[in-house]
XYZ file of C-alpha atoms in Angstrom:
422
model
C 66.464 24.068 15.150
C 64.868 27.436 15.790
C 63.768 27.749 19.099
C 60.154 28.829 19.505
C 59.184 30.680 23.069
C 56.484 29.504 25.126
C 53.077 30.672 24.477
C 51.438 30.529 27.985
C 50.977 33.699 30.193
C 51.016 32.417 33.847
C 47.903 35.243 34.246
C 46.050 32.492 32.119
C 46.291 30.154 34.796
C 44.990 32.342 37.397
C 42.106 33.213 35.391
C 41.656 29.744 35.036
C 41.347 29.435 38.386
C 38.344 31.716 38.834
C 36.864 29.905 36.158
C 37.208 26.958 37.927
C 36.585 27.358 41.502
C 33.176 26.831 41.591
C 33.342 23.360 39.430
C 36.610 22.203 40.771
C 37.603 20.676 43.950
C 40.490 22.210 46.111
C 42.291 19.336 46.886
C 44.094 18.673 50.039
C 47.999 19.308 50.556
C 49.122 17.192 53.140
C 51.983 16.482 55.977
C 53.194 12.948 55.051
C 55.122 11.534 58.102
C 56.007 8.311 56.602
C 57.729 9.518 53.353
C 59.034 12.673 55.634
C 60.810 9.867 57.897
C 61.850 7.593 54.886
C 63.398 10.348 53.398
C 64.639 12.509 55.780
C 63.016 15.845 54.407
C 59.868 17.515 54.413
C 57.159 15.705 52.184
C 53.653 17.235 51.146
C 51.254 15.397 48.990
C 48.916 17.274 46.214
C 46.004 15.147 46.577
C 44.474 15.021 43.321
C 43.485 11.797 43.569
C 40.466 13.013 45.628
C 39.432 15.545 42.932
C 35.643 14.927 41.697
C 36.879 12.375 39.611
C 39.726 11.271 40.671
C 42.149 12.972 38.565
C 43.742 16.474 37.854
C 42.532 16.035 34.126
C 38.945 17.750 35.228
C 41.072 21.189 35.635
C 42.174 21.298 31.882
C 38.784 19.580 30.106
C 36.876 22.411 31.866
C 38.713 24.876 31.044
C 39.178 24.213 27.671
C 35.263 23.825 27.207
C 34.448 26.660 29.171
C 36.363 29.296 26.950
C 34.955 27.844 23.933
C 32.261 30.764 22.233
C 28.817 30.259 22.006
C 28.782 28.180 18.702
C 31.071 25.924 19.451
C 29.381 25.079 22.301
C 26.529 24.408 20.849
C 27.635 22.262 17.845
C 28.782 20.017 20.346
C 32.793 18.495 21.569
C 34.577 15.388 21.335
C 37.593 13.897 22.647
C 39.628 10.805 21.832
C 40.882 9.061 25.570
C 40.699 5.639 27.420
C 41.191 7.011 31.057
C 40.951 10.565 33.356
C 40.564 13.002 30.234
C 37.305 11.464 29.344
C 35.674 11.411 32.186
C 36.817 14.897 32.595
C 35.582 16.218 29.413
C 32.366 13.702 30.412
C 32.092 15.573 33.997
C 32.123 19.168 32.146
C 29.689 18.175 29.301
C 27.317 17.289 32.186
C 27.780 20.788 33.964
C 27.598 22.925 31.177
C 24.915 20.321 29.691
C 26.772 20.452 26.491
C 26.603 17.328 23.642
C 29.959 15.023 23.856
C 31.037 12.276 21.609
C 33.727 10.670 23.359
C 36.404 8.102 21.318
C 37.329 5.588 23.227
C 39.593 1.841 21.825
C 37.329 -0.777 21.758
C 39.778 -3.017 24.493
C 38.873 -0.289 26.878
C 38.079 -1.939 30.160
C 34.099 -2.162 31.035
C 35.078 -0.059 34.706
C 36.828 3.022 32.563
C 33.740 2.909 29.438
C 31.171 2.569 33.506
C 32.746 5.365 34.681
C 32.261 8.428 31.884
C 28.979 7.223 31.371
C 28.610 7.882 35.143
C 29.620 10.992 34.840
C 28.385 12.318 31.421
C 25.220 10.925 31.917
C 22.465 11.556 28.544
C 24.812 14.277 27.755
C 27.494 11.967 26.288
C 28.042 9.582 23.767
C 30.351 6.773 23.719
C 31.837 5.274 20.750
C 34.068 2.388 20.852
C 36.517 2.260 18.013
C 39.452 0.969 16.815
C 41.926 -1.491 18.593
C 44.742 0.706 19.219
C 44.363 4.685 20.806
C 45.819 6.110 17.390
C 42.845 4.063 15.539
C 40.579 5.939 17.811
C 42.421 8.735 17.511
C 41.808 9.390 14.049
C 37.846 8.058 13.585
C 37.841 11.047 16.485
C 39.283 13.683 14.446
C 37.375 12.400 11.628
C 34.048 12.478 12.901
C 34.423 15.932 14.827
C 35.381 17.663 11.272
C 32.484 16.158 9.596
C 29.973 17.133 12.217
C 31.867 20.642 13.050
C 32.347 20.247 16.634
C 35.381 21.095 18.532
C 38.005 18.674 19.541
C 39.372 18.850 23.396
C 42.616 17.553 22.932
C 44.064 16.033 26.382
C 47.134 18.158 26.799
C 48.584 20.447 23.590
C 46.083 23.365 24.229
C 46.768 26.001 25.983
C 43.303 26.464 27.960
C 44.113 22.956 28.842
C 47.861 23.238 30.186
C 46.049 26.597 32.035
C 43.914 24.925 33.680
C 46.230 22.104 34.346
C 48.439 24.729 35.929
C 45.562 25.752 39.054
C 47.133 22.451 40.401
C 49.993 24.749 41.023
C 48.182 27.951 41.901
C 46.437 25.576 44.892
C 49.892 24.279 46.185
C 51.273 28.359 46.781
C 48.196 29.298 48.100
C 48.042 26.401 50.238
C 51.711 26.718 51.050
C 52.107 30.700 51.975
C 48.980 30.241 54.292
C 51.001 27.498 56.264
C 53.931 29.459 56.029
C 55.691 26.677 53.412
C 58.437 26.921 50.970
C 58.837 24.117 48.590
C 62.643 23.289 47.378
C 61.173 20.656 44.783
C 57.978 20.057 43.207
C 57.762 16.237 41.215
C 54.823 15.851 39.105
C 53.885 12.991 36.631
C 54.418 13.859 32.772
C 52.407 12.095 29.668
C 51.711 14.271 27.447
C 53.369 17.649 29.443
C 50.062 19.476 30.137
C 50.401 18.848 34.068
C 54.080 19.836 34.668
C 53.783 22.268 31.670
C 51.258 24.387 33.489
C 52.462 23.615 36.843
C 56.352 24.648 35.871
C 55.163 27.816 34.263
C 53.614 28.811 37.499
C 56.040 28.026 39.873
C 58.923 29.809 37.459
C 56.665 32.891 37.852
C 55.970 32.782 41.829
C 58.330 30.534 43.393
C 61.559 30.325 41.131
C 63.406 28.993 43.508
C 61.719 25.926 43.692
C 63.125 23.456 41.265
C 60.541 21.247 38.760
C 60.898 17.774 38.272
C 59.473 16.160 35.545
C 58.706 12.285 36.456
C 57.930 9.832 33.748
C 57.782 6.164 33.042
C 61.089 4.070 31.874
C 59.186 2.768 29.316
C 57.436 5.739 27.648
C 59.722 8.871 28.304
C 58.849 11.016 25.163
C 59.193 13.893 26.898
C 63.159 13.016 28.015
C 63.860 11.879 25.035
C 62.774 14.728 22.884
C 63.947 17.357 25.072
C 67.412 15.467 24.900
C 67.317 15.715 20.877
C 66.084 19.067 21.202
C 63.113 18.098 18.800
C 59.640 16.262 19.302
C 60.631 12.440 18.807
C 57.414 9.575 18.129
C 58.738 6.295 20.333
C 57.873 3.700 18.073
C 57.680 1.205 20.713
C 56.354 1.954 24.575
C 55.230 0.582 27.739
C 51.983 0.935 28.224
C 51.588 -0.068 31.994
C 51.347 3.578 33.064
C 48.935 4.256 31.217
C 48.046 7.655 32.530
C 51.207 8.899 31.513
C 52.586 6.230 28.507
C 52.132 8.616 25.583
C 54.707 7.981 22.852
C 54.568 11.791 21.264
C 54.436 15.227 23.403
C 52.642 17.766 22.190
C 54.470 21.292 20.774
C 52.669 23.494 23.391
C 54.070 21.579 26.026
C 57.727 20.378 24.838
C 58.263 23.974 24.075
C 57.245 24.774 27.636
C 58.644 22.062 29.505
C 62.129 22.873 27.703
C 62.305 26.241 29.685
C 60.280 25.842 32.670
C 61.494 21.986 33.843
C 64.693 21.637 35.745
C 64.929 17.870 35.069
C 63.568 14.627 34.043
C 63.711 11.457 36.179
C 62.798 8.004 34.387
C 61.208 5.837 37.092
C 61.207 1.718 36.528
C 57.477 0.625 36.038
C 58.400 -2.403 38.906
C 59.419 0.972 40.718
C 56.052 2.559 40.162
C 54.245 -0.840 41.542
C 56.362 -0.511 44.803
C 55.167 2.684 45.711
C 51.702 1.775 44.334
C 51.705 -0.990 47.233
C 53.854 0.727 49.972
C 51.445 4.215 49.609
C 47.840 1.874 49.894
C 50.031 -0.016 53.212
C 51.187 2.628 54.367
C 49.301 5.863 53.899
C 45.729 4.243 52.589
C 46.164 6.011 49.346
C 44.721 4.435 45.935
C 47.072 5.640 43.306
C 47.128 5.017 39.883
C 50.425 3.709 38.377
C 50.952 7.503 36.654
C 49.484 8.811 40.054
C 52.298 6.958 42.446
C 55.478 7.841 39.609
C 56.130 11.210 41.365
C 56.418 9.604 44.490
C 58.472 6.838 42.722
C 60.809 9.628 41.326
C 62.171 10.481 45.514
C 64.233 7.298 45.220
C 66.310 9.046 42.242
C 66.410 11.967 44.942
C 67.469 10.675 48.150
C 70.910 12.536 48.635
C 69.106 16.264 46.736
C 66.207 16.625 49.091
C 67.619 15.362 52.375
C 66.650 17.971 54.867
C 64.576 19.686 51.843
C 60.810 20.627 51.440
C 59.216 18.807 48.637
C 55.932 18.656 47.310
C 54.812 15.632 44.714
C 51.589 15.465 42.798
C 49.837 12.582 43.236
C 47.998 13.064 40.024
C 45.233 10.134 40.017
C 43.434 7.722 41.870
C 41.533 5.891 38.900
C 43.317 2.627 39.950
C 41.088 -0.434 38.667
C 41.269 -3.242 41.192
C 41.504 -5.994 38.894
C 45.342 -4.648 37.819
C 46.005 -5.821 41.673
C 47.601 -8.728 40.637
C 49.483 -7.373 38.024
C 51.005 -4.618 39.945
C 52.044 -6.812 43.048
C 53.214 -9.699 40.360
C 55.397 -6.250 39.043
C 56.757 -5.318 42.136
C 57.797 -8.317 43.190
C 59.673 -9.203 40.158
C 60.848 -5.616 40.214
C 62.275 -6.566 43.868
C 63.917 -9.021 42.895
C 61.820 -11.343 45.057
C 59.993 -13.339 42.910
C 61.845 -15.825 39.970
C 60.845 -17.858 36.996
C 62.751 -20.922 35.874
C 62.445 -23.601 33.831
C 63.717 -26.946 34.940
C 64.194 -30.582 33.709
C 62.723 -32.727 36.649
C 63.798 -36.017 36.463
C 60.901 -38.484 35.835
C 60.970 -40.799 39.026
C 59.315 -40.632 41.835
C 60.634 -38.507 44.963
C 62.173 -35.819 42.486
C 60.003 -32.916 43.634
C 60.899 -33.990 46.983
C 64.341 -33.628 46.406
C 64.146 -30.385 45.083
C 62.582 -29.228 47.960
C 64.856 -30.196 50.161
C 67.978 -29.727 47.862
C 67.149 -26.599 46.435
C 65.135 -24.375 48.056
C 66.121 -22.219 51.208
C 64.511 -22.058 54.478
C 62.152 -19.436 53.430
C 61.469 -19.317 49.899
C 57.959 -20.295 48.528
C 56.919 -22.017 45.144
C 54.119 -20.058 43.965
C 53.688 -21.615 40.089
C 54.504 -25.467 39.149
C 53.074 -26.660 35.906
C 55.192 -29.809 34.617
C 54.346 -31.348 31.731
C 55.226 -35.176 32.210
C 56.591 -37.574 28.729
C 55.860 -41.012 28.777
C 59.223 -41.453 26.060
C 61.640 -39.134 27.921
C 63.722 -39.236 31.252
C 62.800 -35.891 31.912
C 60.197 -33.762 31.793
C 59.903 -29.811 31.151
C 58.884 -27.352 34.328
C 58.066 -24.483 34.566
C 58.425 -22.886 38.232
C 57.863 -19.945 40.121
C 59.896 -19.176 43.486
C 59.481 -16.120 45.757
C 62.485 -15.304 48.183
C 61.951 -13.793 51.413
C 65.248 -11.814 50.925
C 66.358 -10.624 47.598
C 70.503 -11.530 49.166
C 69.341 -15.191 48.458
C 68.971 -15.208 44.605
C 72.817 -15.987 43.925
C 72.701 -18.650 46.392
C 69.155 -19.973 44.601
C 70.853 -19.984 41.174
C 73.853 -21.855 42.122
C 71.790 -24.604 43.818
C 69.450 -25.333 40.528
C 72.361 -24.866 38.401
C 73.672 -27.982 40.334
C 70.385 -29.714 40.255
C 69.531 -28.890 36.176
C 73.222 -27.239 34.616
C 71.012 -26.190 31.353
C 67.468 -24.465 33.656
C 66.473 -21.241 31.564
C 66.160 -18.098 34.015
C 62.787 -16.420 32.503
C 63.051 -12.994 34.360
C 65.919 -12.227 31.768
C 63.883 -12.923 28.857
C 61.137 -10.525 28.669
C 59.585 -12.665 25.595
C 59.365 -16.239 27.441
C 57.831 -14.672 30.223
C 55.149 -12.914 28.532
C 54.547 -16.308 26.759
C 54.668 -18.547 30.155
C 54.016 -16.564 32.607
């Protein structure tokens, strides 16, 4: 395969900066004492969760509309996006009271669809379509070829990964004021914009600092096709982190990432859910799921940045309540604290008793029972829940229920029954 140079001029970024530092907020870089202590190393957070709205995606949709000539600008812009880079091209349509048609799936939820309307205002247009983001994807590219406009695609652009890249311009600045030296920077990665523009700046004025490219187990396009050496489609990905589950990179930014980024850490999406609970317990920050993964990714570091100075981009805040559930349910199971089995009771009274007494430990909690009772059996079918205070106590778990029903089904080991049950 012939390998093709990148095509971003760090310069760009600091233009991009200028452009930007009258729209954009400078977002804090803080001292965090409890991952400094849990780690043993020197931890700074990139706030962009507290950007204007609540992601570093604002930084790239500007910039890309900004350069844009006079024409363009006035035949209008679209975008295709369910999350951050709408309201971020939304935000900028607003400012530089442009016309927007934004693409979003129609099983967006209500709070993201509330939210660019918020901030586009009358100067954007929503239009839900299709049921899956490449359906929308391509009634977006579509429409903006029919009507001329321009397209702002989310991150293979180069006034995008630019002004994706001030993220990094910020953090130096920020850094050689307070007399800082970063040994490691972790940043999320989706479609590569964010770490492509970030990586291309540090390279340039701090190459001793290495880059680490965090992305989700279940949608690590970027790993994968930097591993082939060619831009690979996943056919298949988890879409839980949704800020940063994108199943193809772009060419702008695999052919950055594959000279600017020292490595690529996969992080477990139970993993991400952790740190999603553990940051709003302990440090009061709302993270997203793609916002928390470059926290997620010091685990995989531990023994590398003992003693080190590390900075991580916490790259969005957009973090709808109502996933609550799902992300402690995640972390839990992730934890290996909370267990799903199903169980022939026996039908007679005092059974449930018995298995309370029998089988469960001292401190372990049933948190789902639905048991379906037949009149013509001995038996009938449960399905339980059971949350450990101690994740030591599983083995000891299994071998009591094993003794109390030799054929239970464990449903944490079979990703299809427990989508179905649970």
């Amino acid at each position: 395969m012939t390998v093709t140079t990148p095509t971003l001029n760090v310069k760009e970024i600091d233009e991009a900066h200028l452009r930007l530092r009258d729209t954009v907020k400078t977002t804090p870089l803080e001292y965090d004492h409890y991952l400094s202590l849990n780690y043993q190393c020197h931890v700074y957070l990139k706030r962009e969760d507290l950007q204007w709205v609540r992601s570093f995606k604002l930084r790239g949709a500007y910039n890309a509309i900004s350069v844009l000539s006079s024409k363009q600008k006035s035949q209008g812009i679209t975008c295709a996006s369910a999350g951050n880079h709408a309201q971020g091209v939304a935000y900028t349509a607003r400012q530089l009271n442009l016309n927007a048609v934004i693409f979003m799936p129609v099983t967006t939820p209500n709070q993201k669809i509330n939210q660019v309307k918020f901030f586009g205002d009358t100067n954007v247009e929503i239009k839900l379509i299709g049921d899956t983001f490449d359906d929308c994807l391509k009634e977006a590219l579509s429409y903006t070829e029919k009507h001329q406009m321009t397209f702002i695609d989310p991150f293979d652009n180069i006034d995008t990964i630019a002004g994706q890249g001030t993220v990094a311009k910020e953090i130096l600045t920020q850094a050689t004021d307070a007399d800082i030296h970063f040994d490691y920077v972790f940043g999320a990665i989706g479609g590569g914009g964010l770490m492509s523009g970030v990586s291309s700046y540090f390279k340039a004025h701090s190459p001793h600092t290495s880059c680490i490219g965090v992305e989700p187990l279940g949608a690590s396009s970027m790993y994968q096709s930097i591993s082939q050496n060619r831009i690979v489609s996943l056919e298949n990905i988890d879409k839980f982190v949704d800020g940063a589950s994108v199943a193809k990179v772009g060419q702008f930014t695999f052919n950055i990432c594959k000279h600017t980024i020292d490595d690529y850490v996969q992080v477990d999406e139970g993993a991400v859910c952790s740190t999603i609970l553990d940051m709003y317990s302990k440090q009061a920050i709302v993270a997203e799921p793609a916002g928390a993964l470059s926290v997620s990714a010091l685990d995989h570091y531990q023994s590398e940045i003992k003693g080190k100075t590390v900075v991580c981009i916490i790259s969005g805040g957009n973090n709808d309540i109502n996933r609550m559930k799902e992300i402690e349910e995640r972390a839990l199971l992730y934890e290996e604290m909370k267990h799903y089995f199903i169980l022939n009771f026996p039908q007679r009274p005092g059974a449930l008793k018995q298995f309370v007494n029998d089988v469960l430990g001292p401190d372990d909690d049933i948190t789902k029972f639905e048991y379906l009772k037949k009149a013509s059996q001995n038996t009938g079918t449960v399905i339980i829940g059971i949350q450990l205070k101690y994740h030591k106590d599983l083995n000891t778990l299994k071998q009591r229920i094993h003794q109390f029903d030799p054929k239970n089904i464990y449903i944490n080991e079979n990703k299809m029954l427990y989508s179905l049950l649970i």
